[in-house]
Amino acid sequence: MKLRKRVGFLLLVTVLAPLLLYNDSLGKSFRTPTARNEFFEDVSTFTLGADVGALNLLPQEPSTILKEPLGIVYLENSGLSHSDSKVSTGENSRKIRQLTADSIEHQTKISSTRSGAGNYRSREENPLRLVTDQVHGANWSDTTYPKVKSTSKTESRELQNDKEKEGKKAVSENKSGNADVNLQIKHEKGSARRSNRVGRGDFIKAKTEKQNDQVVVPDARVRHLKDLLLHGRVYLSLTATRNNPQFIRELRVRMKEVQRALGDATKDSDLPRNSYDKLKAMEQTLVKGKQIQDDCTAVVKKLRAMLHSTEEQLRVHKKQTLFLTHLTAKTVPKGLHCFPLRLSTEYFSLNVSERNFPNQEKLEDPKLYHYALFTDNVLAAAVVVNSTVSHAKDPSSHVFHIVTDRLNYAAMRMWFLANPPGKATIQVQNIEEFTWLNSSYSPVLKQLGSPSMIDYYFKTRRAESDSNIKFRNPKYLSIMNHLRFYLPEVFPKLNKVLFLDDDIVVQKDLTGLWSLDLKGKVIGAVETCGESFHRFDRYLNFSNPLISKNFDPHACGWAFGMNIFDLEEWKRQNITEVYHFWQNQNHDRQLWKLGTLPPGLITFWKRTYSLDRSWHVLGLGYNPNVSQKEIEQAAVIHYNGNLKPWLEIAIPKYRGYWAKFVDYDHTYLQECNVNP
């Protein structure tokens, strides 16, 4: 019996002595800074199987001192095996949620959370786990909330009492406890890494949401109100809601209120102050409608029908707008119709001797600067001549050759007889006086009088075959539009001629164009291929082998309107015959549609000299975004397009460049009510 007691006492001493010594050295490590590294080295060498996991543990700091937290609590590149990360999935999720709580609640809840794990020992069963868990809690507190103090001294004393109680346990339990410590340490480290990732993800998400909140759409409420009106129209058309008169009355009232609040507003700042109240009231009414009509299929069908109807209306309106724009552009305003009639009356009242222009001897002098202007618009011709003469250095050396039709011949002559352009020379001719220009000589004249062309223009069934209405422009029926291809015949004694359209304004002296060396080319023009639709393939039919074999579809186009022609080179290269050849090939309009630019591109192919863009700026008749700087630096500005400056549909900001060369106080203009 005594022997048994002695053996039991020895066993008890052998068990308690190492524990007391270990606990004493562990307690000193929290108080002695010099022992801190030794504690880290000892604990960090715990192993589980063949894996060695490095631990970064912070010792518990005294409650009376607040120290800066260490920068690295858990290494990002620390290894964590797949099996270790799956030890306790439920405990991982609970710990991640605890990190977002207050630091004090975090420390008090962490022990209860751990005690719920079935595969681990409790704090009462393992004193070493108590210490390591408490160190982990301090680390998390310092890392996530650096300004909160660590565990108090009272908790430290409770830990020591718990350790003494646990000293009576068996060595086998200590070994299993050590294994549990390693498992728990790896689990804690995995949870920390995942929680760090979650924390960073939440921060990035919150930052992104904050940036999105800062982007304020200036018309968000306006769009919302318009959407509500659309929803209201849908409910008005549904059968279920139409059977509820009270709801329909309320919805109509709300829609009227929203429409009044919306008005013509294009941004939220234009809305009245009560717009928000109207919006909320409308939303509440629509909620009632949703309760009445819960059939989503019917709503979707109605919305699709409304979308289809709106698209069809848009297509019709676009077509009508295009037609009316062309009609307006080609219809002579009442004032401009009155103006030539008034001039013609005055012209025929003159004596024959008073109908002649001075300086007729200059008309065929090749040393002077000659301009060719083919038009039936008297007012437009007056602007071209006035703007050119006003910027000419020597007006007396400038000669203007104007060719018009029989109807406007008397009016054109009368205007320049009554308003001579200073010292410049004027010649006005009637195109019908060119007896050489007939259908036997000109293929285009023969085509214009052909039954197929008449059928194309005057039969309504033909209108459906060509969707592009601009090709049906009546000006293409006029030979005066094609007279530019017969310049050597019109001016047989001249060497160079500057061709001008009647919708241009001259802003600089143009005499420099006559001194240009065209390098053997026939025509000088400004290229317009800065935009894709000014390439050859936009004007010519490259599906025809005759076109595709002879021309480049990506070749740069150019513009009529202001062109210098070398008539000597023209005659040398027999350009008129080239023009006739291609016109004969296009008798069925398979190579290009009607117009003068496509045959011009073909006729002067590889015979065009490129001028600097500043000589000729285009687009003022259709493009409201022409650069102001380009306009001011241009020698000639061109109102090409339908929005001519003498029409009411002209672009307002460009009209002034043209209007300043018109004397609206003139008697004839006043009598015909022609105003700026």
XYZ file of C-alpha atoms in Angstrom:
676
model
C 0.000 0.000 0.000
C 2.810 2.384 0.894
C 4.614 1.452 -2.288
C 1.514 2.268 -4.318
C 1.255 5.709 -2.685
C 4.911 6.432 -3.394
C 4.583 5.421 -7.012
C 1.484 7.583 -7.369
C 3.248 10.542 -5.776
C 6.207 10.187 -8.123
C 3.909 10.016 -11.105
C 2.095 13.116 -9.904
C 5.380 14.992 -9.478
C 6.609 13.945 -12.914
C 3.375 15.259 -14.447
C 3.021 18.528 -12.549
C 6.667 19.614 -12.546
C 7.055 20.135 -16.347
C 3.695 21.918 -16.525
C 4.542 24.335 -13.736
C 7.969 25.060 -15.235
C 6.475 25.588 -18.704
C 3.735 27.859 -17.427
C 6.235 29.889 -15.426
C 8.459 30.487 -18.472
C 5.380 31.311 -20.602
C 4.208 33.880 -18.098
C 7.645 35.492 -18.065
C 7.572 35.801 -21.855
C 4.648 38.237 -21.564
C 6.545 40.425 -19.123
C 10.100 40.184 -20.374
C 10.708 41.732 -23.796
C 13.965 39.827 -24.254
C 12.203 36.462 -24.063
C 9.646 37.355 -26.738
C 11.634 36.053 -29.697
C 12.416 32.800 -27.882
C 8.682 32.228 -27.303
C 7.976 32.775 -30.979
C 10.684 30.356 -32.018
C 9.421 27.640 -29.641
C 5.743 27.897 -30.496
C 6.299 28.325 -34.209
C 7.959 24.901 -34.428
C 4.816 22.971 -33.493
C 4.148 20.403 -36.195
C 1.171 18.428 -37.382
C 2.219 15.383 -39.341
C 4.939 16.518 -41.735
C 3.649 20.098 -42.147
C 5.399 22.956 -40.455
C 3.284 26.156 -40.267
C 4.950 29.410 -39.290
C 2.931 31.382 -36.705
C 2.958 35.117 -36.239
C 1.653 35.617 -32.725
C 1.634 38.868 -30.758
C 2.049 38.646 -26.970
C -0.576 40.231 -24.741
C 0.340 43.831 -23.990
C -0.232 45.374 -20.533
C -3.580 47.164 -20.238
C -1.924 50.349 -18.964
C 0.115 50.922 -22.138
C -1.203 51.436 -25.686
C 1.365 50.369 -28.272
C 1.310 50.512 -32.057
C 0.152 47.202 -33.605
C 2.647 45.188 -35.539
C 2.455 45.737 -39.314
C 2.335 41.992 -40.137
C 0.102 39.700 -38.154
C -0.389 36.965 -40.758
C 1.887 36.504 -43.738
C 0.066 36.619 -47.104
C 2.264 33.899 -48.571
C 1.915 31.517 -45.646
C 1.072 27.984 -46.804
C -2.266 26.458 -45.857
C -3.128 22.989 -47.039
C -6.490 22.125 -48.442
C -7.205 19.628 -45.670
C -6.445 22.177 -42.947
C -8.743 24.774 -44.445
C -11.701 22.379 -44.184
C -11.376 21.584 -40.446
C -14.320 23.726 -39.383
C -16.332 25.533 -42.092
C -19.010 26.700 -39.688
C -16.473 28.237 -37.346
C -14.842 30.124 -40.279
C -18.075 31.852 -41.209
C -18.764 32.812 -37.590
C -15.309 34.314 -37.155
C -15.604 36.346 -40.357
C -18.867 37.834 -39.106
C -17.296 38.611 -35.740
C -14.542 40.724 -37.375
C -17.069 43.391 -38.371
C -18.342 43.848 -34.764
C -16.948 46.018 -32.023
C -13.519 44.973 -30.694
C -14.700 44.343 -27.129
C -17.654 42.261 -28.260
C -15.262 40.441 -30.591
C -13.025 39.365 -27.702
C -15.916 38.264 -25.485
C -17.669 36.300 -28.262
C -14.635 34.527 -29.691
C -14.336 32.058 -26.815
C -18.000 31.038 -26.980
C -17.745 30.558 -30.734
C -14.767 28.259 -30.351
C -16.401 26.241 -27.604
C -19.122 25.224 -30.083
C -16.747 23.203 -32.300
C -17.204 19.488 -31.848
C -13.795 18.340 -33.056
C -11.713 20.531 -30.675
C -11.027 20.556 -26.952
C -12.612 23.274 -24.797
C -10.648 25.950 -22.964
C -11.066 24.081 -19.628
C -9.450 20.988 -21.121
C -6.366 22.611 -22.653
C -4.462 25.410 -20.856
C -2.018 25.967 -23.680
C -4.897 26.548 -26.136
C -6.280 29.146 -23.741
C -3.075 31.147 -23.997
C -2.727 30.864 -27.761
C -6.403 31.725 -28.328
C -6.068 34.785 -26.149
C -2.974 35.872 -28.105
C -4.896 35.430 -31.350
C -7.709 37.533 -29.963
C -5.265 40.275 -29.098
C -3.775 40.107 -32.580
C -7.161 40.451 -34.259
C -8.097 43.322 -32.020
C -4.882 45.158 -32.760
C -5.049 44.475 -36.464
C -8.660 45.355 -37.156
C -9.142 48.025 -34.506
C -5.710 49.454 -33.625
C -7.010 52.011 -31.109
C -8.695 49.472 -28.714
C -6.672 48.209 -25.708
C -5.831 44.528 -25.189
C -7.106 42.052 -22.630
C -7.130 43.251 -19.002
C -5.109 41.889 -16.048
C -8.214 40.252 -14.593
C -8.481 38.001 -17.626
C -4.791 37.092 -17.234
C -5.334 36.000 -13.620
C -8.307 33.867 -14.669
C -6.125 32.205 -17.258
C -3.530 31.331 -14.607
C -6.189 29.757 -12.335
C -7.488 27.709 -15.197
C -3.971 26.481 -15.902
C -3.471 25.270 -12.363
C -6.734 23.349 -12.480
C -5.769 21.685 -15.707
C -2.453 20.516 -14.251
C -4.115 17.407 -12.860
C -4.927 15.967 -16.281
C -3.145 12.974 -17.867
C -0.167 13.214 -20.248
C -2.204 11.634 -23.021
C -4.701 14.456 -22.787
C -1.824 16.969 -23.065
C -0.596 15.271 -26.211
C -4.006 15.351 -27.774
C -4.299 18.957 -26.624
C -1.034 19.795 -28.405
C -2.382 18.276 -31.583
C -5.553 20.285 -31.185
C -3.443 23.402 -30.695
C -1.729 22.884 -34.021
C -5.033 22.254 -35.754
C -6.584 25.290 -34.171
C -3.549 27.465 -35.035
C -3.752 26.512 -38.697
C -7.499 26.970 -38.700
C -7.124 30.419 -37.106
C -4.544 31.421 -39.719
C -6.773 30.245 -42.600
C -9.729 32.116 -41.176
C -7.614 35.229 -40.806
C -6.444 35.081 -44.417
C -9.991 34.576 -45.690
C -11.329 37.350 -43.501
C -8.568 39.663 -44.769
C -9.631 38.920 -48.330
C -13.265 39.524 -47.465
C -12.320 42.780 -45.762
C -10.377 43.993 -48.789
C -13.186 42.934 -51.133
C -15.763 44.791 -49.053
C -13.558 47.879 -49.035
C -13.090 47.836 -52.824
C -16.812 47.225 -53.340
C -17.718 50.062 -50.996
C -15.247 52.383 -52.746
C -16.677 51.485 -56.166
C -20.226 52.077 -54.941
C -19.166 55.429 -53.517
C -17.628 56.447 -56.853
C -20.791 55.369 -58.672
C -22.895 57.385 -56.278
C -20.803 60.448 -57.060
C -21.678 60.222 -60.801
C -24.936 62.139 -61.001
C -26.886 62.015 -64.262
C -28.146 65.560 -64.936
C -31.430 64.331 -66.427
C -32.124 61.277 -64.261
C -35.423 62.587 -62.910
C -36.544 63.786 -66.333
C -35.975 60.316 -67.723
C -37.794 58.773 -64.784
C -40.816 60.998 -65.341
C -40.904 60.092 -69.027
C -40.729 56.396 -68.148
C -43.626 56.817 -65.747
C -45.693 58.438 -68.486
C -44.937 55.507 -70.753
C -46.017 53.067 -68.045
C -49.187 55.080 -67.566
C -50.047 54.807 -71.254
C -49.587 51.054 -71.044
C -52.032 50.745 -68.137
C -54.545 52.949 -69.931
C -54.618 50.484 -72.806
C -54.875 47.251 -70.801
C -58.261 45.565 -70.471
C -58.019 44.831 -66.762
C -57.244 48.421 -65.798
C -59.765 49.916 -68.238
C -62.510 48.055 -66.371
C -61.643 50.032 -63.238
C -63.006 53.577 -63.837
C -61.740 54.933 -60.535
C -58.168 53.887 -61.282
C -58.349 55.229 -64.837
C -59.522 58.639 -63.585
C -56.765 58.776 -61.005
C -54.143 57.683 -63.534
C -55.204 60.338 -66.035
C -54.960 63.014 -63.348
C -51.493 61.860 -62.336
C -50.313 61.770 -65.939
C -51.503 65.325 -66.529
C -49.674 66.455 -63.396
C -46.484 64.753 -64.537
C -46.793 66.240 -68.021
C -47.217 69.722 -66.584
C -44.255 69.202 -64.273
C -42.148 67.823 -67.107
C -43.011 70.523 -69.652
C -40.080 71.162 -71.984
C -37.434 70.299 -69.393
C -34.334 68.522 -70.663
C -32.460 68.315 -67.346
C -33.370 68.050 -63.684
C -32.553 71.681 -62.952
C -35.370 72.740 -65.312
C -38.007 70.871 -63.330
C -40.256 72.689 -60.804
C -39.830 72.120 -57.095
C -42.911 69.925 -56.797
C -41.744 67.504 -59.482
C -40.575 65.011 -56.870
C -44.008 64.958 -55.223
C -45.646 64.397 -58.605
C -43.201 61.592 -59.310
C -43.983 59.810 -56.049
C -47.727 60.213 -56.534
C -47.451 58.742 -60.021
C -45.424 55.807 -58.725
C -48.069 55.055 -56.081
C -50.805 55.112 -58.703
C -48.823 52.745 -60.924
C -48.425 50.376 -57.972
C -52.214 50.213 -57.776
C -52.349 49.453 -61.477
C -49.836 46.684 -61.025
C -52.048 45.124 -58.375
C -55.023 45.288 -60.724
C -53.102 43.998 -63.751
C -50.743 41.200 -62.768
C -50.580 39.592 -66.200
C -46.987 40.316 -67.307
C -47.555 38.684 -70.692
C -50.222 41.228 -71.612
C -47.975 44.094 -70.539
C -45.053 42.775 -72.603
C -47.258 42.357 -75.680
C -48.575 45.887 -75.319
C -45.097 47.342 -74.928
C -43.907 45.515 -78.036
C -46.879 46.784 -79.999
C -46.173 50.345 -78.838
C -42.503 49.991 -79.777
C -43.354 48.712 -83.244
C -45.883 51.501 -83.762
C -43.383 54.139 -82.634
C -40.695 52.816 -84.983
C -43.134 52.858 -87.879
C -44.176 56.423 -87.094
C -40.535 57.454 -86.896
C -39.843 55.943 -90.308
C -42.808 57.743 -91.847
C -41.855 61.066 -90.255
C -38.272 60.763 -91.456
C -39.471 60.120 -94.985
C -41.849 63.072 -94.833
C -39.136 65.311 -93.402
C -36.747 64.353 -96.189
C -39.363 65.008 -98.856
C -40.401 68.361 -97.383
C -36.780 69.443 -97.005
C -36.071 68.741 -100.660
C -39.330 70.368 -101.658
C -38.502 73.487 -99.667
C -34.976 73.617 -101.032
C -36.085 73.397 -104.671
C -39.176 75.566 -104.429
C -38.634 79.252 -105.169
C -39.893 81.448 -102.306
C -42.536 83.998 -103.189
C -40.175 86.922 -102.741
C -37.514 85.418 -104.987
C -40.166 84.660 -107.602
C -41.383 88.256 -107.520
C -37.866 89.666 -107.707
C -36.922 88.494 -111.264
C -40.398 89.388 -112.559
C -39.976 92.924 -111.295
C -36.515 93.153 -112.892
C -37.747 91.737 -116.213
C -40.463 94.373 -116.357
C -37.879 97.098 -115.873
C -35.520 95.591 -118.452
C -38.056 95.540 -121.256
C -38.950 99.159 -120.523
C -35.368 100.194 -121.349
C -34.253 101.392 -124.720
C -32.137 99.005 -126.764
C -29.098 101.241 -126.344
C -29.445 101.058 -122.555
C -29.309 97.266 -122.438
C -25.578 96.906 -123.169
C -22.734 96.442 -120.653
C -19.528 98.483 -120.790
C -15.977 97.098 -121.302
C -17.061 94.351 -123.694
C -13.571 94.336 -125.226
C -12.255 92.587 -122.102
C -14.450 89.542 -122.522
C -11.905 87.570 -124.565
C -8.661 88.942 -123.116
C -6.743 85.872 -121.806
C -4.519 88.087 -119.613
C -7.417 88.954 -117.303
C -9.057 86.909 -114.576
C -12.164 85.223 -115.956
C -14.959 83.678 -113.904
C -17.652 81.296 -115.164
C -20.994 81.378 -113.305
C -23.946 79.314 -114.554
C -27.160 80.096 -112.639
C -30.823 81.087 -112.848
C -30.808 82.740 -109.386
C -30.346 86.496 -109.729
C -29.843 87.216 -106.044
C -27.313 84.392 -105.626
C -25.349 85.592 -108.660
C -25.293 89.104 -107.217
C -23.746 87.811 -103.960
C -21.053 85.846 -105.825
C -20.052 88.856 -107.922
C -20.233 91.380 -105.067
C -18.201 89.226 -102.667
C -15.540 88.523 -105.310
C -15.147 92.139 -106.376
C -15.080 93.432 -102.793
C -12.030 91.253 -102.020
C -10.233 91.704 -105.362
C -7.007 93.686 -105.323
C -7.653 95.045 -108.826
C -11.394 94.750 -109.720
C -10.843 96.180 -113.183
C -8.941 93.026 -114.238
C -11.792 90.689 -113.288
C -14.355 89.506 -115.839
C -17.552 87.633 -114.908
C -19.244 85.420 -117.499
C -22.786 84.614 -116.371
C -24.873 82.104 -118.294
C -28.562 81.763 -117.427
C -31.773 80.448 -118.960
C -34.315 82.275 -121.095
C -36.716 82.989 -118.217
C -34.132 84.820 -116.104
C -32.034 86.340 -118.866
C -33.751 89.783 -118.808
C -33.822 89.907 -114.993
C -30.122 88.997 -114.728
C -29.094 91.669 -117.184
C -31.307 94.264 -115.554
C -29.837 93.677 -112.106
C -26.234 94.163 -113.181
C -27.146 97.083 -115.422
C -28.781 98.802 -112.471
C -26.079 97.629 -109.992
C -22.735 97.449 -111.840
C -19.992 95.688 -109.787
C -17.560 98.593 -109.671
C -14.830 98.404 -112.307
C -15.320 94.700 -113.000
C -16.672 93.526 -116.347
C -19.959 91.647 -116.668
C -21.259 89.423 -119.433
C -24.716 87.790 -119.294
C -25.552 85.108 -121.872
C -28.607 83.033 -122.678
C -27.880 79.297 -122.875
C -30.313 78.955 -125.751
C -28.016 81.139 -127.846
C -25.447 78.287 -127.874
C -26.623 76.749 -131.121
C -23.809 74.195 -131.076
C -25.225 72.672 -127.877
C -27.873 70.244 -129.178
C -28.890 66.606 -128.774
C -26.839 65.490 -131.760
C -23.673 66.792 -130.099
C -24.363 66.286 -126.406
C -25.350 62.794 -125.180
C -26.781 64.249 -121.999
C -29.211 66.421 -123.956
C -30.316 63.373 -125.894
C -30.829 61.442 -122.666
C -32.769 64.247 -121.008
C -35.278 64.173 -123.844
C -35.583 60.399 -123.989
C -38.890 58.675 -123.043
C -37.170 56.687 -120.283
C -35.953 59.872 -118.594
C -39.360 61.504 -118.847
C -40.931 58.345 -117.472
C -38.404 58.350 -114.617
C -39.262 61.901 -113.608
C -42.956 62.223 -114.283
C -44.457 58.765 -113.657
C -45.390 58.211 -109.997
C -44.824 54.461 -110.187
C -41.181 55.187 -110.920
C -40.868 57.109 -107.693
C -41.097 53.885 -105.739
C -38.145 52.345 -107.559
C -35.659 54.922 -106.311
C -35.713 55.571 -102.581
C -33.191 58.419 -102.758
C -35.267 61.460 -103.597
C -32.285 63.702 -104.248
C -31.649 61.911 -107.554
C -35.039 63.103 -108.704
C -34.033 66.743 -108.385
C -35.423 68.795 -111.306
C -32.095 70.557 -111.750
C -30.750 67.389 -113.367
C -33.166 68.003 -116.234
C -31.387 71.294 -117.016
C -28.510 71.331 -119.465
C -27.163 74.368 -117.637
C -26.090 72.036 -114.876
C -23.907 70.122 -117.368
C -22.545 73.206 -119.102
C -19.360 72.996 -116.993
C -18.229 70.102 -119.196
C -18.221 72.398 -122.262
C -16.031 75.261 -121.020
C -13.678 75.293 -124.053
C -16.709 75.619 -126.346
C -18.215 78.407 -124.209
C -14.889 80.302 -123.907
C -12.869 79.347 -127.012
C -10.311 82.188 -126.671
C -9.463 81.860 -122.986
C -6.639 79.899 -121.388
C -7.831 79.586 -117.800
C -11.253 79.989 -116.201
C -12.318 79.866 -112.567
C -15.643 78.074 -112.242
C -17.915 79.191 -109.364
C -21.232 77.806 -108.123
C -23.982 80.260 -107.216
C -24.150 79.126 -103.561
C -20.670 80.318 -102.580
C -19.279 83.441 -100.929
C -15.777 84.735 -101.700
C -13.825 86.007 -98.698
C -10.333 86.583 -100.154
C -8.635 87.615 -103.351
C -8.614 84.646 -105.757
C -6.058 85.829 -108.309
C -3.459 83.452 -106.846
C -5.284 80.526 -108.442
C -4.330 81.686 -111.943
C -0.623 81.571 -111.094
C -0.743 77.961 -109.842
C 1.149 75.337 -111.801
C -1.346 72.501 -112.260
C 1.484 70.188 -113.392
C -0.281 69.009 -116.534
C -3.633 68.507 -114.810
C -6.850 69.894 -116.222
C -8.734 70.872 -113.071
C -7.707 72.201 -109.668
C -10.075 71.165 -106.839
C -10.158 70.684 -103.078
C -10.344 67.030 -102.081
C -13.139 65.985 -99.731
C -12.080 62.497 -98.712
C -11.614 63.415 -95.070
C -14.946 61.657 -94.599
C -15.690 58.133 -95.797
C -18.729 59.072 -97.873
C -16.592 61.208 -100.192
C -14.795 58.260 -101.752
C -15.435 57.051 -105.276
C -17.481 54.065 -104.123
C -20.123 56.429 -102.761
C -20.822 57.894 -106.185
C -20.140 55.111 -108.673
C -21.548 51.608 -109.092
C -18.536 49.358 -108.574
C -20.624 46.260 -109.081
C -20.488 47.139 -112.774
C -17.303 45.679 -114.325
C -16.797 48.761 -116.466
C -16.433 50.880 -113.314
C -14.537 48.369 -111.178
C -12.007 47.728 -113.955
C -11.121 51.388 -114.527
C -11.392 53.126 -111.144
C -10.343 52.746 -107.530
C -13.293 52.591 -105.099
C -11.167 54.159 -102.342
C -9.925 57.038 -104.480
C -10.388 60.451 -102.946
C -13.327 62.504 -104.142
C -13.326 66.237 -104.679
C -15.921 68.993 -104.975
C -17.313 71.248 -107.638
C -18.080 74.813 -106.613
C -14.718 76.537 -106.897
C -12.462 75.019 -109.569
C -9.672 76.381 -111.718
C -9.623 74.925 -115.258
C -6.708 74.892 -117.680
C -8.572 75.099 -120.979
C -5.424 74.611 -123.043
C -4.723 71.305 -121.318
C -8.390 70.435 -121.627
C -8.230 70.733 -125.396
C -4.935 68.877 -125.550
C -6.334 65.872 -123.672
C -9.725 66.041 -125.427
C -11.665 65.976 -122.159
C -15.038 66.702 -123.785
C -14.855 63.463 -125.743
C -14.002 61.572 -122.565
C -17.118 63.024 -120.975
C -19.240 62.047 -123.970
C -17.906 58.484 -123.900
C -18.913 57.905 -120.292
C -22.278 59.607 -120.740
C -23.065 57.220 -123.584
C -22.069 54.254 -121.389
C -24.452 55.453 -118.679
C -27.534 55.779 -120.877
C -29.441 53.372 -118.572
C -28.050 54.953 -115.350
C -26.245 51.747 -114.365
C -22.848 53.379 -113.774
C -24.085 56.270 -111.602
C -27.253 58.113 -110.794
C -28.000 61.520 -112.170
C -25.847 64.508 -111.281
C -22.632 66.216 -112.314
C -20.142 65.095 -109.679
C -20.039 61.364 -110.643
C -19.314 62.085 -114.326
C -16.872 64.761 -113.166
C -14.962 62.240 -111.048
C -14.795 59.885 -114.025
C -13.991 62.495 -116.675
C -11.183 64.104 -114.670
C -9.835 60.828 -113.250
C -6.062 61.253 -112.773
C -6.371 64.755 -114.235
C -7.139 66.590 -110.969
C -4.713 68.841 -109.102
C -5.347 68.971 -105.350
C -5.733 72.481 -103.925
C -5.144 73.481 -100.324
C -8.264 73.102 -98.197
C -8.212 76.751 -97.205
C -9.212 77.695 -100.748
C -12.606 76.035 -100.494
C -14.529 75.134 -97.284
C -17.701 73.130 -97.822
C -20.674 72.004 -95.773
C -22.405 75.239 -94.779
C -25.608 74.027 -96.416
C -25.994 70.881 -94.312
C -23.377 70.686 -91.556
C -23.906 72.912 -88.483
C -20.527 71.859 -87.052
C -18.169 73.451 -89.563
C -15.265 74.990 -87.655
C -15.487 78.745 -87.182
C -11.742 78.976 -87.648
C -11.917 77.165 -90.995
C -14.684 79.481 -92.178
C -12.757 82.604 -91.273
C -9.569 81.360 -92.949
C -11.302 80.118 -96.123
C -11.010 81.950 -99.431
C -14.400 80.559 -100.497
C -17.191 79.152 -98.327
C -19.721 76.866 -99.982
C -23.346 76.345 -98.928
C -23.568 72.959 -100.612
C -26.633 71.075 -99.459
C -30.318 71.837 -99.155
C -30.049 74.594 -96.536
C -29.282 77.418 -98.946
C -28.641 80.843 -97.392
C -31.504 82.527 -99.284
C -34.051 80.095 -97.799
C -35.729 80.259 -94.408
C -34.400 76.803 -93.583
C -30.791 78.004 -93.807
C -28.507 77.417 -90.839
C -28.846 80.725 -88.943
C -25.247 81.059 -87.785
C -23.940 80.770 -91.372
C -26.480 82.999 -93.061
C -24.738 86.224 -92.047
C -21.711 85.501 -94.246
C -24.012 85.524 -97.262
C -26.531 88.190 -96.212
C -23.947 90.940 -95.748
C -23.452 91.095 -99.522
C -27.183 91.683 -100.170
C -28.612 95.199 -100.092
C -31.988 94.512 -98.540
C -32.829 98.208 -98.739
C -32.849 98.046 -102.530
C -36.145 99.124 -104.076
C -36.766 95.893 -105.927
C -36.110 93.776 -102.837
C -38.351 95.966 -100.709
C -41.173 95.759 -103.231
C -40.948 91.956 -103.275
C -40.676 91.733 -99.484
C -37.280 90.040 -99.562
C -35.904 90.363 -96.031
C -32.889 88.951 -94.210
